[in-house]
Short mmCIF file of C-alpha atoms in Angstrom, two decimals:
data_model
loop_
_atom_site.label_atom_id
_atom_site.label_comp_id
_atom_site.label_asym_id
_atom_site.label_seq_id
_atom_site.Cartn_x
_atom_site.Cartn_y
_atom_site.Cartn_z
CA MET L 19 10.21 -34.86 6.51
CA PRO L 20 7.97 -31.77 6.39
CA TYR L 21 9.05 -28.86 4.24
CA ARG L 22 10.57 -25.76 5.71
CA ARG L 23 7.98 -23.08 6.39
CA GLY L 24 10.44 -20.26 6.97
CA GLY L 25 10.96 -17.18 4.83
CA GLY L 26 14.27 -18.34 3.44
CA PRO L 27 15.37 -19.22 -0.08
CA SER L 28 13.76 -21.96 -2.08
CA CYS L 29 17.17 -23.45 -2.95
CA SER L 30 19.17 -22.79 0.20
CA PRO L 31 22.26 -24.90 0.95
CA SER L 32 21.74 -28.05 2.88
CA ASN L 33 23.81 -26.76 5.77
CA LEU L 34 21.27 -23.99 6.31
CA LYS L 35 18.42 -26.38 6.94
CA ARG L 36 17.73 -27.87 10.30
CA ASN L 37 15.65 -30.85 11.30
CA ARG L 38 12.55 -29.76 13.13
CA ASN L 39 10.61 -32.10 15.35
CA ASP L 40 8.55 -29.38 17.00
CA SER L 41 4.82 -29.89 17.27
CA ASP L 42 4.07 -26.81 15.15
CA THR L 43 5.73 -28.41 12.09
CA ASP L 44 4.46 -31.95 12.55
CA PHE L 45 1.73 -31.86 9.91
CA SER L 46 0.19 -35.24 10.51
CA ASP L 47 -3.33 -36.38 9.76
CA ASP L 48 -4.20 -36.27 13.44
CA ASP L 49 -3.37 -32.57 13.56
CA GLU L 50 -5.51 -31.90 10.53
CA GLU L 51 -8.48 -33.76 11.94
CA THR L 52 -8.32 -31.97 15.25
CA SER L 53 -7.87 -28.48 13.78
CA GLY L 54 -11.18 -26.96 14.70
CA GLY L 55 -10.46 -23.68 12.93
CA CYS L 56 -10.25 -25.21 9.41
CA PRO L 57 -13.36 -27.24 8.50
CA LYS L 58 -13.34 -29.87 5.78
CA MET L 59 -14.68 -28.98 2.31
CA THR L 60 -15.67 -31.05 -0.70
CA PRO L 61 -13.71 -30.62 -3.97
CA GLN L 62 -16.71 -28.81 -5.51
CA GLU L 63 -16.84 -26.35 -2.62
CA GLU L 64 -13.09 -25.76 -2.88
CA GLN L 65 -13.36 -25.04 -6.61
CA ARG L 66 -16.23 -22.57 -6.14
CA MET L 67 -14.35 -20.84 -3.33
CA PHE L 68 -11.18 -20.68 -5.42
CA GLU L 69 -13.00 -18.98 -8.31
CA ARG L 70 -14.64 -16.55 -5.90
CA GLU L 71 -11.29 -15.74 -4.30
CA GLN L 72 -9.75 -15.03 -7.71
CA GLN L 73 -12.46 -12.48 -8.42
CA ILE L 74 -12.08 -10.92 -4.97
CA ALA L 75 -8.30 -10.72 -5.34
CA PHE L 76 -8.66 -8.84 -8.62
CA SER L 77 -11.17 -6.27 -7.37
CA GLY L 78 -10.06 -6.06 -3.73
CA ARG L 79 -12.14 -6.59 -0.63
CA CYS L 80 -12.34 -5.08 2.84
CA THR L 81 -13.92 -6.87 5.81
CA ILE L 82 -14.61 -4.86 8.97
CA GLY L 83 -13.90 -6.86 12.11
CA ASP L 84 -14.27 -4.16 14.78
CA PRO L 85 -16.71 -1.40 13.70
CA GLU L 86 -15.94 0.81 16.68
CA SER L 87 -12.17 0.83 16.21
CA CYS L 88 -12.60 1.15 12.45
CA HIS L 89 -14.80 4.22 12.88
CA GLN L 90 -12.25 5.81 15.21
CA LEU L 91 -9.44 5.07 12.77
CA ARG L 92 -11.30 6.63 9.85
CA THR L 93 -12.26 9.64 11.95
CA ASP L 94 -8.60 10.18 12.77
CA ILE L 95 -7.73 9.98 9.06
CA ASN L 96 -10.41 12.52 8.14
CA HIS L 97 -9.08 14.83 10.83
CA ARG L 98 -5.54 14.52 9.48
CA CYS L 99 -6.59 15.06 5.86
CA GLY L 100 -9.11 17.85 6.54
CA PRO L 101 -11.78 19.14 4.18
CA ARG L 102 -11.40 19.15 0.44
CA PRO L 103 -9.23 22.10 -0.69
CA SER L 104 -10.92 24.85 -2.66
CA THR L 105 -10.59 25.01 -6.44
CA SER L 106 -9.13 28.51 -6.32
CA SER L 107 -6.38 29.70 -8.60
CA ASN L 108 -3.77 29.04 -5.92
CA ALA L 109 -4.78 25.39 -5.61
CA THR L 110 -4.86 25.02 -9.39
CA TRP L 111 -1.43 26.59 -9.60
CA ASN L 112 -0.10 24.03 -7.14
CA ILE L 113 -1.63 21.13 -9.05
CA LEU L 114 -0.23 22.23 -12.40
CA ASN L 115 3.25 22.71 -11.01
CA ARG L 116 3.04 19.49 -8.95
CA ASP L 117 4.97 21.15 -6.12
CA VAL L 118 2.96 21.77 -2.98
CA GLN L 119 6.18 22.39 -1.08
CA ARG L 120 7.31 25.35 -3.17
CA ARG L 121 8.69 28.06 -0.87
CA ASN L 122 7.21 30.91 -2.87
CA GLY L 123 3.85 29.20 -3.18
CA PRO L 124 0.77 29.74 -1.04
CA VAL L 125 0.84 28.60 2.56
CA MET L 126 -1.07 25.34 3.05
CA THR L 127 -2.06 23.55 6.21
CA SER L 128 -0.91 19.97 6.71
CA ALA L 129 -4.50 18.75 6.34
CA SER L 130 -5.04 20.58 3.03
CA ARG L 131 -1.70 19.38 1.74
CA ALA L 132 -2.51 15.79 2.70
CA HIS L 133 -5.82 15.95 0.88
CA LEU L 134 -4.16 17.44 -2.20
CA LEU L 135 -1.56 14.66 -2.27
CA ASN L 136 -4.18 11.96 -1.70
CA THR L 137 -6.14 13.09 -4.77
CA HIS L 138 -3.00 12.79 -6.92
CA LEU L 139 -1.54 9.39 -6.11
CA PRO L 140 1.42 8.06 -8.12
CA ASN L 141 0.36 6.68 -11.49
CA LYS L 142 3.45 6.55 -13.74
CA LYS L 143 6.83 4.90 -13.41
CA ARG L 144 10.39 5.84 -14.13
CA ARG L 145 13.09 3.23 -14.23
CA VAL L 146 15.98 4.03 -11.90
CA ASP L 147 18.22 1.03 -12.51
CA GLN L 148 18.14 -2.49 -13.92
CA LEU L 149 20.40 -5.25 -12.60
CA ARG L 150 21.01 -8.84 -13.55
CA THR L 151 20.16 -10.01 -10.05
CA LYS L 152 17.22 -10.06 -7.65
CA ASN L 153 16.44 -6.97 -5.61
CA PHE L 154 15.26 -7.61 -2.06
CA CYS L 155 15.01 -4.33 -0.14
CA ALA L 156 14.41 -0.66 -0.94
CA GLN L 157 13.79 2.31 1.30
CA TYR L 158 14.25 6.06 1.47
CA ILE L 159 16.86 7.34 3.89
CA GLN L 160 17.98 10.73 5.24
CA ASN L 161 14.43 12.07 5.11
CA GLY L 162 14.04 11.10 1.47
CA ARG L 163 17.26 12.64 0.18
CA LYS L 164 18.55 9.22 -0.91
CA MET L 165 17.29 5.71 -1.47
CA VAL L 166 19.08 2.44 -0.67
CA VAL L 167 18.59 -0.85 -2.54
CA SER L 168 20.08 -4.19 -1.49
CA SER L 169 20.37 -7.09 -3.93
CA GLN L 170 21.32 -10.73 -4.18
CA ASP L 171 24.72 -9.89 -5.71
CA GLU L 172 26.04 -8.95 -2.24
CA LYS L 173 25.87 -5.21 -2.95
CA ILE L 174 24.05 -2.26 -1.39
CA ARG L 175 23.48 0.63 -3.78
CA PHE L 176 22.59 4.23 -3.04
CA TYR L 177 20.73 6.56 -5.39
CA GLN L 178 19.98 10.26 -5.32
CA ARG L 179 18.69 12.99 -7.64
CA ASN L 180 20.84 15.45 -9.52
CA PRO L 181 21.04 18.45 -7.14
CA GLU L 182 21.58 20.86 -10.04
CA LYS L 183 18.12 20.26 -11.45
CA SER L 184 14.60 20.58 -10.12
CA LYS L 185 13.40 17.49 -8.28
CA TYR L 186 10.68 17.03 -10.92
CA ARG L 187 13.09 17.46 -13.83
CA SER L 188 15.91 15.19 -12.67
CA ARG L 189 16.34 11.45 -12.47
CA TYR L 190 17.90 9.28 -9.81
CA TYR L 191 21.47 8.16 -10.40
CA GLN L 192 23.70 5.78 -8.45
CA CYS L 193 25.93 7.74 -6.09
CA ASN L 194 27.52 4.97 -4.03
CA GLU L 195 27.91 1.22 -3.84
CA LEU L 196 28.90 -0.99 -0.90
CA ARG L 197 29.94 -4.61 -1.02
CA VAL L 198 29.19 -6.59 2.13
CA ASP L 199 31.74 -8.81 3.84
CA HIS L 200 29.66 -11.92 4.42
CA CYS L 201 26.59 -12.98 2.46
CA ASN L 202 24.93 -16.37 2.14
CA TRP L 203 22.43 -16.64 -0.72
CA SER L 204 21.30 -13.01 -0.45
CA ILE L 205 21.07 -9.90 1.67
CA LEU L 206 17.75 -10.42 3.45
CA ASP L 207 17.26 -7.00 5.02
CA THR L 208 18.94 -3.60 5.29
CA ALA L 209 18.42 -0.80 7.81
CA VAL L 210 19.78 2.74 8.00
CA ASN L 211 19.37 4.97 11.05
CA GLN L 212 17.60 8.33 10.87
CA GLN L 213 20.84 10.31 10.82
CA GLY L 214 22.06 8.29 7.85
CA ASP L 215 25.51 7.54 9.30
CA LEU L 216 24.93 3.92 10.38
CA ILE L 217 23.90 0.99 8.20
CA SER L 218 23.11 -2.60 9.11
CA TYR L 219 22.32 -5.71 7.12
CA CYS L 220 21.52 -9.36 7.76
CA THR L 221 21.74 -12.58 5.77
CA TRP L 222 21.72 -16.37 6.26
CA LYS L 223 24.16 -16.18 9.14
CA ASP L 224 23.84 -15.97 12.90
CA ALA L 225 25.06 -12.36 13.06
CA VAL L 226 24.03 -8.78 12.34
CA TYR L 227 26.54 -6.53 10.57
CA ILE L 228 26.92 -2.81 11.30
CA GLY L 229 28.93 -0.25 9.36
CA ARG L 230 29.56 3.48 9.76
CA MET L 231 29.15 5.68 6.69
CA GLU L 232 31.38 8.63 7.49
CA GLN L 233 31.75 9.95 3.94
CA GLU L 234 29.24 10.37 1.15
CA ASP L 235 31.26 8.45 -1.46
CA ASN L 236 33.00 5.94 0.78
CA GLN L 237 32.79 2.55 -0.95
CA ASN L 238 34.96 0.62 1.49
CA ILE L 239 33.54 0.67 4.99
CA THR L 240 34.38 -1.61 7.89
CA TRP L 241 31.63 -4.05 8.85
CA PHE L 242 31.42 -5.09 12.50
CA PRO L 243 29.61 -8.40 13.10
CA ILE L 244 27.50 -8.90 16.21
CA ASP L 245 26.82 -12.59 16.73
CA TRP L 246 25.34 -14.49 19.63
CA HIS L 247 26.73 -18.00 19.21
CA GLY L 248 30.42 -17.29 19.61
CA GLU L 249 33.37 -18.88 17.87
CA GLN L 250 32.76 -22.37 19.24
CA ALA L 251 29.28 -22.65 17.73
CA VAL L 252 28.63 -24.06 14.28
CA GLN L 253 28.36 -21.14 11.87
CA ASN L 254 25.66 -20.46 9.28
CA GLN L 255 23.03 -22.52 11.07
CA CYS L 256 20.32 -19.86 11.10
CA ALA L 257 19.12 -16.79 9.25
CA VAL L 258 18.28 -13.25 10.34
CA PHE L 259 15.21 -12.16 8.38
CA CYS L 260 14.81 -8.60 9.62
CA VAL L 261 16.78 -5.84 11.36
CA ARG L 262 15.69 -2.41 12.62
CA PHE L 263 17.31 0.59 14.35
CA SER L 264 15.70 2.37 17.25
CA ASP L 265 14.85 6.05 16.73
CA ASP L 266 17.85 7.16 18.84
CA SER L 267 20.18 4.74 16.95
CA GLU L 268 21.32 3.19 20.22
CA GLN L 269 19.77 -0.24 19.75
CA ILE L 270 19.10 -2.79 16.99
CA VAL L 271 16.42 -5.47 17.08
CA CYS L 272 16.34 -8.52 14.81
CA GLY L 273 14.33 -11.71 14.31
CA THR L 274 15.82 -15.09 13.40
CA SER L 275 14.97 -18.53 12.08
CA GLU L 276 15.72 -19.90 15.56
CA TYR L 277 12.36 -18.49 16.76
CA SER L 278 14.22 -15.87 18.79
CA ILE L 279 14.46 -12.07 19.00
CA HIS L 280 17.75 -10.31 19.79
CA VAL L 281 18.37 -6.73 20.91
CA PHE L 282 21.88 -5.27 20.54
CA ASP L 283 23.70 -2.20 21.80
CA VAL L 284 25.08 -0.34 18.77
CA GLU L 285 27.86 1.58 20.48
CA GLN L 286 29.27 -1.35 22.45
CA ARG L 287 28.37 -3.89 19.73
CA ARG L 288 27.08 -6.45 22.19
CA ARG L 289 23.86 -8.28 22.85
CA ILE L 290 21.52 -6.78 25.46
CA ARG L 291 18.62 -9.19 25.48
CA THR L 292 17.58 -12.43 23.79
CA ILE L 293 13.99 -13.68 23.82
CA VAL L 294 14.28 -17.42 23.30
CA ASN L 295 11.28 -19.05 21.60
CA ALA L 296 9.62 -15.69 21.08
CA HIS L 297 7.47 -17.44 18.45
CA GLU L 298 6.78 -21.05 17.62
CA ASP L 299 8.36 -20.68 14.17
CA ASP L 300 10.60 -18.29 12.22
CA VAL L 301 10.45 -14.64 13.30
CA ASN L 302 9.97 -12.92 9.94
CA SER L 303 9.56 -9.30 11.05
CA VAL L 304 10.24 -7.02 14.02
CA CYS L 305 9.97 -3.27 14.52
CA PHE L 306 9.93 -0.64 17.24
CA ALA L 307 6.40 0.53 17.89
CA ASP L 308 6.79 4.32 17.78
CA TYR L 309 9.36 7.05 18.18
CA GLY L 310 10.70 6.81 21.72
CA SER L 311 8.43 3.89 22.57
CA ASN L 312 9.42 0.93 24.73
CA LEU L 313 7.24 -1.46 22.73
CA ILE L 314 8.50 -3.90 20.09
CA TYR L 315 6.25 -5.67 17.57
CA SER L 316 7.15 -9.08 16.18
CA ALA L 317 5.52 -11.46 13.69
CA GLY L 318 6.36 -15.02 12.71
CA ASP L 319 5.43 -18.07 10.74
CA ASP L 320 3.21 -19.21 13.61
CA GLY L 321 0.62 -16.68 12.38
CA LEU L 322 0.81 -14.52 15.50
CA VAL L 323 1.75 -10.89 16.11
CA LYS L 324 3.21 -10.20 19.55
CA VAL L 325 3.87 -7.03 21.54
CA TRP L 326 6.87 -6.80 23.89
CA ASP L 327 7.61 -4.14 26.53
CA LYS L 328 11.28 -3.46 27.25
CA ARG L 329 10.43 -1.95 30.64
CA ALA L 330 9.46 -5.38 31.94
CA TRP L 331 12.79 -6.95 30.97
CA SER L 332 14.59 -5.45 33.95
CA ASP L 333 12.53 -7.73 36.17
CA GLY L 334 13.41 -10.78 34.10
CA ASP L 335 9.94 -10.92 32.56
CA VAL L 336 10.23 -11.67 28.83
CA ILE L 337 6.69 -12.76 28.08
CA PRO L 338 4.66 -10.65 25.60
CA VAL L 339 2.28 -8.07 26.97
CA GLY L 340 -0.25 -9.00 24.27
CA VAL L 341 -0.87 -11.20 21.24
CA PHE L 342 -2.89 -10.62 18.06
CA ALA L 343 -4.40 -13.71 16.45
CA GLY L 344 -6.55 -14.13 13.34
CA HIS L 345 -4.33 -15.09 10.40
CA ARG L 346 -4.55 -18.52 8.81
CA ASP L 347 -0.90 -18.71 7.83
CA GLY L 348 2.47 -17.21 8.66
CA VAL L 349 2.94 -13.43 8.93
CA THR L 350 5.55 -11.93 6.60
CA TYR L 351 5.73 -8.34 7.87
CA VAL L 352 4.54 -6.04 10.64
CA ASP L 353 4.46 -2.21 10.56
CA SER L 354 3.41 0.50 13.02
CA ARG L 355 1.21 3.47 12.17
CA GLN L 356 3.33 5.63 14.50
CA ASP L 357 0.29 6.76 16.49
CA GLU L 358 0.75 4.48 19.55
CA ARG L 359 -2.40 2.60 18.70
CA TYR L 360 -2.64 0.86 15.30
CA LEU L 361 -0.38 -1.61 13.51
CA LEU L 362 -0.72 -3.91 10.50
CA SER L 363 0.45 -7.37 9.51
CA ASN L 364 0.87 -8.94 6.07
CA SER L 365 0.38 -12.68 5.83
CA LYS L 366 0.76 -15.68 3.55
CA ASP L 367 -2.99 -16.15 3.80
CA GLN L 368 -3.12 -13.31 1.23
CA THR L 369 -4.53 -10.73 3.65
CA ILE L 370 -3.47 -7.59 5.49
CA LYS L 371 -4.94 -7.09 8.94
CA VAL L 372 -5.06 -3.87 10.96
CA TRP L 373 -4.89 -4.23 14.75
CA ASP L 374 -5.84 -1.99 17.67
CA LEU L 375 -3.23 -1.99 20.41
CA ARG L 376 -5.97 -1.73 23.05
CA LYS L 377 -7.70 -4.95 21.97
CA PHE L 378 -5.55 -8.06 22.20
CA SER L 379 -6.74 -11.55 21.28
CA CYS L 380 -7.84 -14.10 23.84
CA GLN L 381 -6.27 -17.50 24.32
CA GLY L 382 -9.04 -19.11 22.29
CA GLY L 383 -8.13 -17.01 19.27
CA VAL L 384 -4.46 -17.90 19.69
CA GLU L 385 -5.26 -21.62 19.76
CA ALA L 386 -7.55 -21.30 16.70
CA THR L 387 -4.83 -19.49 14.76
CA ARG L 388 -2.25 -22.06 15.76
CA ALA L 389 -4.54 -24.88 14.57
CA CYS L 390 -5.13 -23.20 11.20
CA VAL L 391 -1.43 -22.55 10.59
CA GLN L 392 -0.45 -26.11 11.46
CA SER L 393 -3.06 -27.50 9.06
CA GLN L 394 -1.55 -25.73 6.03
CA HIS L 395 0.22 -28.13 3.65
CA TRP L 396 1.23 -25.77 0.85
CA ASP L 397 4.56 -23.99 0.34
CA TYR L 398 4.19 -20.33 -0.56
CA ARG L 399 7.60 -20.28 -2.25
CA TRP L 400 6.52 -22.23 -5.34
CA GLN L 401 2.85 -23.18 -4.97
CA PRO L 402 -0.31 -21.06 -5.52
CA ALA L 403 -2.41 -20.12 -2.54
CA PRO L 404 -4.98 -22.82 -1.72
CA PRO L 405 -8.69 -22.04 -1.35
CA GLY L 406 -10.22 -21.47 2.05
CA LEU L 407 -7.76 -18.86 3.30
CA CYS L 408 -10.44 -16.17 3.38
CA GLN L 409 -12.58 -17.88 6.01
CA PRO L 410 -12.55 -16.00 9.35
CA VAL L 411 -10.82 -17.47 12.36
CA GLN L 412 -12.65 -17.74 15.63
CA GLY L 413 -11.33 -15.14 18.07
CA ASP L 414 -9.99 -12.78 15.36
CA THR L 415 -9.78 -9.28 16.94
CA SER L 416 -8.50 -7.37 13.90
CA VAL L 417 -9.98 -3.97 13.04
CA MET L 418 -10.20 -4.73 9.30
CA THR L 419 -8.96 -7.27 6.78
CA LEU L 420 -7.83 -6.27 3.28
CA ARG L 421 -7.55 -8.66 0.33
CA GLY L 422 -6.48 -7.97 -3.24
CA HIS L 423 -2.74 -8.70 -3.41
CA SER L 424 -0.70 -11.88 -3.68
CA VAL L 425 1.91 -13.01 -1.11
CA LEU L 426 4.04 -15.70 -2.75
CA HIS L 427 7.69 -16.66 -3.35
CA THR L 428 9.16 -14.37 -0.66
CA LEU L 429 8.33 -12.33 2.45
CA VAL L 430 6.31 -9.56 0.79
CA ARG L 431 6.10 -6.37 2.89
CA ALA L 432 3.19 -3.99 3.54
CA LYS L 433 3.31 -0.55 5.21
CA PHE L 434 1.29 2.48 6.21
CA SER L 435 1.64 5.58 4.03
CA PRO L 436 3.64 8.46 5.61
CA GLU L 437 2.39 11.40 7.65
CA ASN L 438 2.10 13.75 4.66
CA THR L 439 -0.79 11.59 3.41
CA GLY L 440 -2.51 11.51 6.80
CA ARG L 441 -1.51 7.82 6.98
CA ARG L 442 -4.64 7.10 5.00
CA PHE L 443 -3.29 4.32 2.80
CA ILE L 444 -1.81 0.86 3.16
CA TYR L 445 0.49 -0.16 0.33
CA THR L 446 2.15 -3.49 -0.36
CA GLY L 447 4.21 -5.39 -2.88
CA CYS L 448 2.66 -8.25 -4.80
CA ALA L 449 3.71 -11.52 -6.38
CA ARG L 450 2.04 -10.38 -9.62
CA GLY L 451 4.63 -7.61 -10.06
CA GLU L 452 2.36 -4.83 -8.76
CA ILE L 453 2.16 -2.26 -6.02
CA VAL L 454 -1.30 -2.35 -4.46
CA VAL L 455 -2.48 0.76 -2.57
CA TYR L 456 -5.50 0.33 -0.27
CA ASP L 457 -7.62 3.22 0.99
CA ILE L 458 -8.47 2.70 4.65
CA VAL L 459 -11.40 5.14 4.54
CA THR L 460 -13.21 3.56 1.58
CA GLY L 461 -11.85 0.04 1.95
CA THR L 462 -11.06 -0.17 -1.77
CA VAL L 463 -7.96 -0.48 -3.93
CA SER L 464 -6.95 3.06 -4.89
CA ARG L 465 -4.05 2.15 -7.18
CA ARG L 466 -2.58 -0.88 -8.89
CA LEU L 467 0.83 0.15 -10.15
CA LYS L 468 1.76 -2.47 -12.74
CA GLY L 469 5.16 -2.57 -14.38
CA HIS L 470 7.40 -5.26 -12.88
CA GLN L 471 7.89 -8.71 -14.37
CA ALA L 472 8.43 -10.54 -11.07
CA VAL L 473 7.42 -10.37 -7.43
CA VAL L 474 7.75 -6.98 -5.74
CA ARG L 475 9.19 -7.77 -2.31
CA GLU L 476 9.39 -4.25 -0.88
CA CYS L 477 8.27 -0.74 -1.77
CA ASP L 478 8.64 2.48 0.17
CA TRP L 479 6.71 5.77 0.17
CA HIS L 480 8.73 8.99 0.16
CA PRO L 481 8.39 10.73 3.58
CA GLN L 482 7.94 14.19 2.03
CA GLU L 483 6.84 13.78 -1.58
CA ASN L 484 4.15 11.88 -3.42
CA GLU L 485 6.53 9.22 -4.68
CA ILE L 486 6.98 5.46 -4.24
CA VAL L 487 10.08 3.38 -4.94
CA SER L 488 9.75 -0.34 -5.67
CA THR L 489 12.22 -3.17 -6.19
CA SER L 490 11.52 -6.54 -7.70
CA TRP L 491 13.07 -9.89 -8.41
CA ASP L 492 13.28 -8.82 -12.07
CA GLY L 493 16.24 -6.63 -11.04
CA VAL L 494 14.46 -3.36 -11.78
CA THR L 495 14.25 -0.43 -9.37
CA THR L 496 11.38 1.92 -10.24
CA VAL L 497 10.12 5.25 -8.95
CA TRP L 498 6.39 5.98 -9.24
CA THR L 499 5.13 9.57 -9.36
CA TRP L 500 1.94 11.38 -10.32
CA ASP L 501 1.83 12.55 -13.92
CA GLU L 502 -0.94 14.93 -14.95
CA ARG L 503 -0.94 13.70 -18.53
CA ALA L 504 -1.92 10.21 -17.42
CA GLU L 505 -5.06 11.76 -15.91
CA GLY L 506 -5.73 13.96 -18.94
CA VAL L 507 -5.30 17.17 -16.92
CA ILE L 508 -2.92 19.19 -19.05
CA ALA L 509 -1.15 19.07 -22.39
CA PRO L 510 2.63 19.00 -21.94
CA TYR L 511 3.44 22.08 -24.00
CA ASP L 512 0.75 24.15 -22.28
CA HIS L 513 2.67 23.98 -19.00
CA PRO L 514 3.90 27.47 -17.98
CA ASN L 515 7.39 26.18 -17.06
CA ILE L 516 8.02 24.32 -20.34
CA HIS L 517 9.58 26.64 -22.93
CA GLN L 518 11.44 24.33 -25.28
CA PHE L 519 11.54 20.83 -26.65
CA GLY L 520 13.05 18.27 -24.29
CA ASP L 521 12.31 20.29 -21.15
CA GLU L 522 9.08 18.51 -20.28
CA ASP L 523 8.79 15.81 -17.62
CA SER L 524 8.05 12.53 -19.32
CA CYS L 525 5.55 9.90 -18.24
CA ASP L 526 7.47 7.23 -20.19
CA GLU L 527 10.07 5.25 -18.26
CA LEU L 528 12.27 4.93 -21.38
CA TYR L 529 11.76 8.54 -22.40
CA GLN L 530 14.43 10.34 -24.38
CA PRO L 531 14.34 14.16 -24.80
CA ILE L 532 13.03 15.31 -28.16
CA LYS L 533 15.64 17.14 -30.16
CA LYS L 534 14.34 19.83 -32.43
CA PRO L 535 15.49 18.99 -35.97
CA GLN L 536 17.43 21.56 -37.91
CA ARG L 537 15.54 23.20 -40.69
CA LYS L 538 16.90 22.61 -44.17
CA LEU L 539 16.93 25.62 -46.44
CA ARG L 540 15.32 25.07 -49.79
CA LYS L 541 17.19 26.05 -52.91
CA PRO L 542 15.92 29.07 -54.75
CA ILE L 543 13.83 28.56 -57.86
CA SER L 544 16.65 29.66 -60.09
CA ALA L 545 18.96 27.00 -58.63
CA ARG L 546 16.34 24.26 -58.91
CA ASN L 547 15.73 25.06 -62.58
CA ALA L 548 19.42 25.29 -63.46
CA LYS L 549 20.80 22.88 -66.03
CA CYS L 550 23.05 20.06 -64.99
CA PRO L 551 26.62 20.11 -66.23
CA THR L 552 27.02 18.39 -69.62
CA THR L 553 29.64 15.92 -70.83
CA SER L 554 30.91 15.03 -74.23
CA SER L 555 28.60 11.96 -74.40
CA GLU L 556 25.41 13.79 -73.45
CA PRO L 557 23.39 16.27 -75.49
CA ASP L 558 23.49 19.92 -74.42
CA ASP L 559 19.74 20.03 -73.61
CA PHE L 560 19.77 17.06 -71.18
CA GLN L 561 18.21 18.00 -67.83
CA ILE L 562 17.43 16.19 -64.62
#
């Protein structure tokens, strides 16, 4: 029986697996021979390609697929980032204080601020928490005021900074902890609405759970399940891999291992729409296109990215308005650039592709992608990526393809950087325990943030500050910030705001404040030369 190609656990219970006789999972020799998108190679050619791919993965590589769309994308980024800021005293003052949002500081345009942040990307880590379990999801909520981390121990933890200290002098601490009602194997995804009063999670169960966070320190909230099978159906037969709120918090969209997409009404806690067989395999990721948009993006293990329009559902039309094809294996995540035009997809073929919403793929590209995905015989959960994944697929309409990270073991996620950076970067987790940051303008790897000992499944960029949070299967939650000492810009005790020992901001994750030792007073000369007291057994002139 063929292995399961979904994004689920490597050791899931037997009752979670289902027999699949669909054509897309029937990996027979006939399918491999007829797959026109994946040509045969000799063992020598495979070895040479594998060595070349290893070198490319280390240094990073960008392939331009659509020069026109790529030029327009880079022009938009340059417009958002603006010209290079001047090296005046005001700019230097901002750099040294690392606070371009200071109220009393000089007024900066959004373009100048974006350029200033982009020249000082995060380079040092600080450990927030370490658990004896795997971390799966991490994201900033409430406009960056808090962060939420969900783990395999059936808990959702919230962290925030100490409000009594400066944001650059304080560390994150755990402020709340929620235990979920139902969890099979692990919490697979967590979503919080923009207002921060609603939270949702999903797991290996045919339901989405919603809770209302009315108080800041409320640890016992009521979870309301929204299922679609009913009480008569056999429970725990499928998994929900992803869940997302709409911008108005009125709807939730999720993707399942039953190849379907569900849309729910939050207030009434009922299902609005179900797209049956939305993909030909597991739906690993879904998201709303933009703020207030009627479009929904979805990606699955069939290697395709699809676009759905909710306005057409009133007429009973549930077919996608467009499809993007070009990956050679399943897609693990999809993210929108929030500009009503570009989106990205991360894939098990070890690539990230950027797509233009105005240029969908033709049917020939869809068939070529389907043939390549069906010809894959490796399991990304415990096997290394095979050679040949970098070959282009006929009919690929992507704007650019980025390589340099590893997608193994789990559904690794990639995203666009926030608006305060001009959305110039694409950052992703990595199976090598890294955070890889790609520069769209130059097509190179701008940062490799190394520090985790296991796969980094998700990382999130702060919406207002130059900060990235990452969670890994090693149980560590880490915050990455820019530290001037790592760049050799300034000595710590030359900083104008540091006046005493222990007040500096450390670049060491295990840093402890330096305590100034107390000075010991030396004895006067007369006391040092004094004679020791004598006893009856010692001569009177004995001295130490």
